[in-house]
PDB file of C-alpha atoms in Angstrom:
ATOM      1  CA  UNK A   1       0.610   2.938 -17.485  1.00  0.00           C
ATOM      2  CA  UNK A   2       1.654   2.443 -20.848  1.00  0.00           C
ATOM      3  CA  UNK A   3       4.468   5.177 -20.387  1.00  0.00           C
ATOM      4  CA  UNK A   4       6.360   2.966 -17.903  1.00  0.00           C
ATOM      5  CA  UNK A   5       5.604  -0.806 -18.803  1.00  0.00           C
ATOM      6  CA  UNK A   6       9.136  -1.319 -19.077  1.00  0.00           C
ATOM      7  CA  UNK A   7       9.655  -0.305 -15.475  1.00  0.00           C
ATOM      8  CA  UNK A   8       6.282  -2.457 -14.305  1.00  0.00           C
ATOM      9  CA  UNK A   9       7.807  -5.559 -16.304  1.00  0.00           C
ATOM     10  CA  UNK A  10      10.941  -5.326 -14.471  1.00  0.00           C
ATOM     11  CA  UNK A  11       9.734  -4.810 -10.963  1.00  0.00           C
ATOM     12  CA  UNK A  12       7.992  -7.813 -11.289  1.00  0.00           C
ATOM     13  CA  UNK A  13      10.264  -9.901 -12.499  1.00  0.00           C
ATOM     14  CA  UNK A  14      13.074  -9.326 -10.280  1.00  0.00           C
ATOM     15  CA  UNK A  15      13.538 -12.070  -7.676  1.00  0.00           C
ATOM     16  CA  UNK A  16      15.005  -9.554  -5.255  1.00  0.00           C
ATOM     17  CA  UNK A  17      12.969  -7.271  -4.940  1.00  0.00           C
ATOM     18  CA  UNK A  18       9.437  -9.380  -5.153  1.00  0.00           C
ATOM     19  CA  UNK A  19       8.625  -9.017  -1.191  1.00  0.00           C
ATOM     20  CA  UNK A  20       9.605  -5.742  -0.657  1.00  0.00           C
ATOM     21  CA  UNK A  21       8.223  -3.636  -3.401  1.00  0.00           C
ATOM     22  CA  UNK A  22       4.859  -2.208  -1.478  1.00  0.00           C
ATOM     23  CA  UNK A  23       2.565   0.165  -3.849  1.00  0.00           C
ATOM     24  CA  UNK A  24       0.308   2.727  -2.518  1.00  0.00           C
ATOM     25  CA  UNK A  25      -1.607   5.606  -2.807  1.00  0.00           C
ATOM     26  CA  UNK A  26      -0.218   9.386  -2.215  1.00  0.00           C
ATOM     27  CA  UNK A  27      -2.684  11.765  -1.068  1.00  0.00           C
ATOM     28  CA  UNK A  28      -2.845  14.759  -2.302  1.00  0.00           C
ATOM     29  CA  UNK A  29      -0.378  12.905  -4.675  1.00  0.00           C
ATOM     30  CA  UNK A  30       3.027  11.037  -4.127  1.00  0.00           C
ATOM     31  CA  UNK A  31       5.237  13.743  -4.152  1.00  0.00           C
ATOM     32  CA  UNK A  32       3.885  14.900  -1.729  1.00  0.00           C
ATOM     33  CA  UNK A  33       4.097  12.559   0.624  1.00  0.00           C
ATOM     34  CA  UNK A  34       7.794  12.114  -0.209  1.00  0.00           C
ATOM     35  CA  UNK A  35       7.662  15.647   0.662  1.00  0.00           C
ATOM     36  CA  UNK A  36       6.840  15.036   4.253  1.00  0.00           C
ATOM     37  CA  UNK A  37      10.186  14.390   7.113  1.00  0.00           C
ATOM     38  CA  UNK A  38       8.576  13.465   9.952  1.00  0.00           C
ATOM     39  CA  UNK A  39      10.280  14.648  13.467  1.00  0.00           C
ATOM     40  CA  UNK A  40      11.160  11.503  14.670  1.00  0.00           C
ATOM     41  CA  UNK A  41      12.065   9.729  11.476  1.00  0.00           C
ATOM     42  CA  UNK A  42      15.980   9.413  11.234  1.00  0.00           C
ATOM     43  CA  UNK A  43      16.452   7.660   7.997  1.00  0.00           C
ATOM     44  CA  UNK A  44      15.237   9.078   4.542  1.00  0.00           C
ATOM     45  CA  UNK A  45      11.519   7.169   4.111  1.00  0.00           C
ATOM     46  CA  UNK A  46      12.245   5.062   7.563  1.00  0.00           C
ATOM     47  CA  UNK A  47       8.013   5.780   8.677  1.00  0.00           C
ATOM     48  CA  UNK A  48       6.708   4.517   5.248  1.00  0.00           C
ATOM     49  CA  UNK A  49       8.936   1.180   5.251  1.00  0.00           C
ATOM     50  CA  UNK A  50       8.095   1.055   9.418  1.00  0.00           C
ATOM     51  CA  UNK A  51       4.320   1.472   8.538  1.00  0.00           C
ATOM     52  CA  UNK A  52       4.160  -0.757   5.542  1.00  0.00           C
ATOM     53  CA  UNK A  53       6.193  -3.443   6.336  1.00  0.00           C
ATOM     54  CA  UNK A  54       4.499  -4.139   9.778  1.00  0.00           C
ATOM     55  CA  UNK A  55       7.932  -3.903  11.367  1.00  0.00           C
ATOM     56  CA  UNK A  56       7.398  -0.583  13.397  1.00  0.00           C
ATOM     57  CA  UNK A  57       3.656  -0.926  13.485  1.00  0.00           C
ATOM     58  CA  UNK A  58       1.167  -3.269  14.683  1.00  0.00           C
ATOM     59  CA  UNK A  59      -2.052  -1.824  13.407  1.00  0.00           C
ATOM     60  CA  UNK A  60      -6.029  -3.404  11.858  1.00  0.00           C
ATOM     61  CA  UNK A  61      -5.835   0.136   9.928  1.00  0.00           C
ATOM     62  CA  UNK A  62      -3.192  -0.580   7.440  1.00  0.00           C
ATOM     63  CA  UNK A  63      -3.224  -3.349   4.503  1.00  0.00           C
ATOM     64  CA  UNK A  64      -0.229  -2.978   2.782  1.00  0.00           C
ATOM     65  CA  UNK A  65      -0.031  -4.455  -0.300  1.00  0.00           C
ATOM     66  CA  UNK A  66       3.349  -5.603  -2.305  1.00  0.00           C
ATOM     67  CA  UNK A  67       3.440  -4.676  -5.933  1.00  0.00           C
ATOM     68  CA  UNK A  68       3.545  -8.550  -7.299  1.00  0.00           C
ATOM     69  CA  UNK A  69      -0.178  -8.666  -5.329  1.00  0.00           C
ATOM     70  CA  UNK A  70      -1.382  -5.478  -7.423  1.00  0.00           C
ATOM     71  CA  UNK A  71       0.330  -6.519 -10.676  1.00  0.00           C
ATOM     72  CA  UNK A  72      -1.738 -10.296  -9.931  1.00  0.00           C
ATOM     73  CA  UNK A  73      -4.640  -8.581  -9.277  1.00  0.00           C
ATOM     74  CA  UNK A  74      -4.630  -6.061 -12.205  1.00  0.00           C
ATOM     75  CA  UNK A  75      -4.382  -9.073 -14.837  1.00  0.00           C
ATOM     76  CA  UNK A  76      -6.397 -11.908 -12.654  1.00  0.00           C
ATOM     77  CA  UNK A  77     -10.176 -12.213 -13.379  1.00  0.00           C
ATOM     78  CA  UNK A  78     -12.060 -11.970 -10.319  1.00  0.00           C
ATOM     79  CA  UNK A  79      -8.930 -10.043  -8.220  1.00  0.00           C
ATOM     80  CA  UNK A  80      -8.530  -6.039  -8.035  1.00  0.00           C
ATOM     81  CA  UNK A  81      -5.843  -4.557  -6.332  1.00  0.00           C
ATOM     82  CA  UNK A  82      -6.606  -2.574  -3.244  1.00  0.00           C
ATOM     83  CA  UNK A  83      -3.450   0.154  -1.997  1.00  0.00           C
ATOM     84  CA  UNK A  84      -3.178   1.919   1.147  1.00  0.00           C
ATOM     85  CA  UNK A  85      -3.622   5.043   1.259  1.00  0.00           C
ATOM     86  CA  UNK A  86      -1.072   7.459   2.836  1.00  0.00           C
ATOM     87  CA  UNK A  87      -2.105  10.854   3.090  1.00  0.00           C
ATOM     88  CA  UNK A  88       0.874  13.486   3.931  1.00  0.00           C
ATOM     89  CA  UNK A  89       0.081  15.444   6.697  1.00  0.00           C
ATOM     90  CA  UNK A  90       2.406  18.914   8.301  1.00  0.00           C
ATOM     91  CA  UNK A  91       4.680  17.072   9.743  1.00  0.00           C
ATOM     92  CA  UNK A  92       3.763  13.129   9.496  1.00  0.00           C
ATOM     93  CA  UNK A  93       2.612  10.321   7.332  1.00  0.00           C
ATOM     94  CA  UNK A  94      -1.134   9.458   8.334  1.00  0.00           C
ATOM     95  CA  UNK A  95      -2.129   5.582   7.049  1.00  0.00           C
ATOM     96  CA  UNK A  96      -5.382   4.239   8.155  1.00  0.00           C
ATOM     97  CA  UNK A  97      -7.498   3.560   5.149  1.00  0.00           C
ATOM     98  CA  UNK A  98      -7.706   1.588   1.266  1.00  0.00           C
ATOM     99  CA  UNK A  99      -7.767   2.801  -1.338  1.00  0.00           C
ATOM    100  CA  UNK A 100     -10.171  -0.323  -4.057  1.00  0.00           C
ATOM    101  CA  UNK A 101      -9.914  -0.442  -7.841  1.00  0.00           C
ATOM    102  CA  UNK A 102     -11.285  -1.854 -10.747  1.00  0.00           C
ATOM    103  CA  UNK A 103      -8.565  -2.742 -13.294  1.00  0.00           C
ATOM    104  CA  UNK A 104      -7.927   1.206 -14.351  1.00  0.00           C
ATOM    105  CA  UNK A 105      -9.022   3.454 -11.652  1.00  0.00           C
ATOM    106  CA  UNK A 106      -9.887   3.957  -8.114  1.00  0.00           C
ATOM    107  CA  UNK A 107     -13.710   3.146  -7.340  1.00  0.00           C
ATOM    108  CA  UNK A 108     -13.940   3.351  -3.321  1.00  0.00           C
ATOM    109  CA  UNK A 109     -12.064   4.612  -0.752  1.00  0.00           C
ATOM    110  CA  UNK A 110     -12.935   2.985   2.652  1.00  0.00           C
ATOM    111  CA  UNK A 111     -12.778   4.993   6.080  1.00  0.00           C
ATOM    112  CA  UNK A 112     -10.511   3.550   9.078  1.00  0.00           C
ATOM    113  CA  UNK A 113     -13.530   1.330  10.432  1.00  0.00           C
ATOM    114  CA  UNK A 114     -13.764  -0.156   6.740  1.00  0.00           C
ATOM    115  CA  UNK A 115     -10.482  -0.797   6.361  1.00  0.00           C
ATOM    116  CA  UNK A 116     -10.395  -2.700  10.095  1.00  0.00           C
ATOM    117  CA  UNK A 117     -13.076  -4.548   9.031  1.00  0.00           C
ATOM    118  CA  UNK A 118     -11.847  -5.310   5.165  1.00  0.00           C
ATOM    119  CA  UNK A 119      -8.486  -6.488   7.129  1.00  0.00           C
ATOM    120  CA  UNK A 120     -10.164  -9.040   9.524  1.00  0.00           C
ATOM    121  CA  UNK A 121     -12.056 -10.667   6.508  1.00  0.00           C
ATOM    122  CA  UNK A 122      -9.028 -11.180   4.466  1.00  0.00           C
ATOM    123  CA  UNK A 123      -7.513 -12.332   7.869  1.00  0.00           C
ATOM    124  CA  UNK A 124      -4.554 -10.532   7.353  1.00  0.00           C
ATOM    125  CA  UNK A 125      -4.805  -9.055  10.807  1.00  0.00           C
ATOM    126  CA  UNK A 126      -5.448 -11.032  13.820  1.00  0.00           C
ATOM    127  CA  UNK A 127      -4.028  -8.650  17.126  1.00  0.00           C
ATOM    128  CA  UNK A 128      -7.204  -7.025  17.829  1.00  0.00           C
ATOM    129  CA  UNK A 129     -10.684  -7.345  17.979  1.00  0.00           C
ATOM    130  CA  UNK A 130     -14.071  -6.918  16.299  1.00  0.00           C
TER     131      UNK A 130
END
């Protein structure tokens, strides 16, 4: 982290971009989900801002999370961040689980039942059932 501080400060700190900076995790790593151009996908990255920003998707197995959150929760007593986690698949982005943290690393990864669940407690989805 200490490699791109400068970049970390400024992300937070711009007014612009402060709601639509999301953070995640890439699986096998984030190239590699860059990697993937899914068939129907007809702007560059158009399924990771549909999926993420709730805009194209209406789902309990995603918690997106925007990087002021994470940056709150890396520095807050009491808070750690939690990411999505998108795994790149042949030919599509696959998002259905969180990633948790403690302040340095990644502790637990929850499975899609987890992650519905984790969502209703935090309320943060409320178009389906438990």
């Amino acid at each position: 982290m200490d490699d791109n501080a400068g970049v970390y400060y400024w992300l937070a700190r711009r007014r612009d971009i402060q709601e639509i900076a999301w953070v995640a995790v890439g699986k096998p790593n984030a190239i590699e989900v860059l990697k993937v151009k899914p068939k129907s996908e007809q702007l560059p990255s158009n399924a990771l801002f549909l999926s993420l920003g709730k805009d194209g998707s209406e789902t309990p197995y995603i918690i997106s999370e925007f990087y002021f959150d994470m940056k709150k929760r890396l520095i807050e007593r009491g808070l750690d961040p939690f990411l999505p986690i998108i795994e790149a698949k042949k030919d599509l982005l696959e998002v259905n689980s969180v990633g948790l943290f403690n302040k340095s690393k990644l502790i637990l990864s929850l499975t899609q039942e987890e992650t519905k669940i984790l969502n209703h407690i935090m309320n943060r989805e409320n178009k389906s059932a438990l």
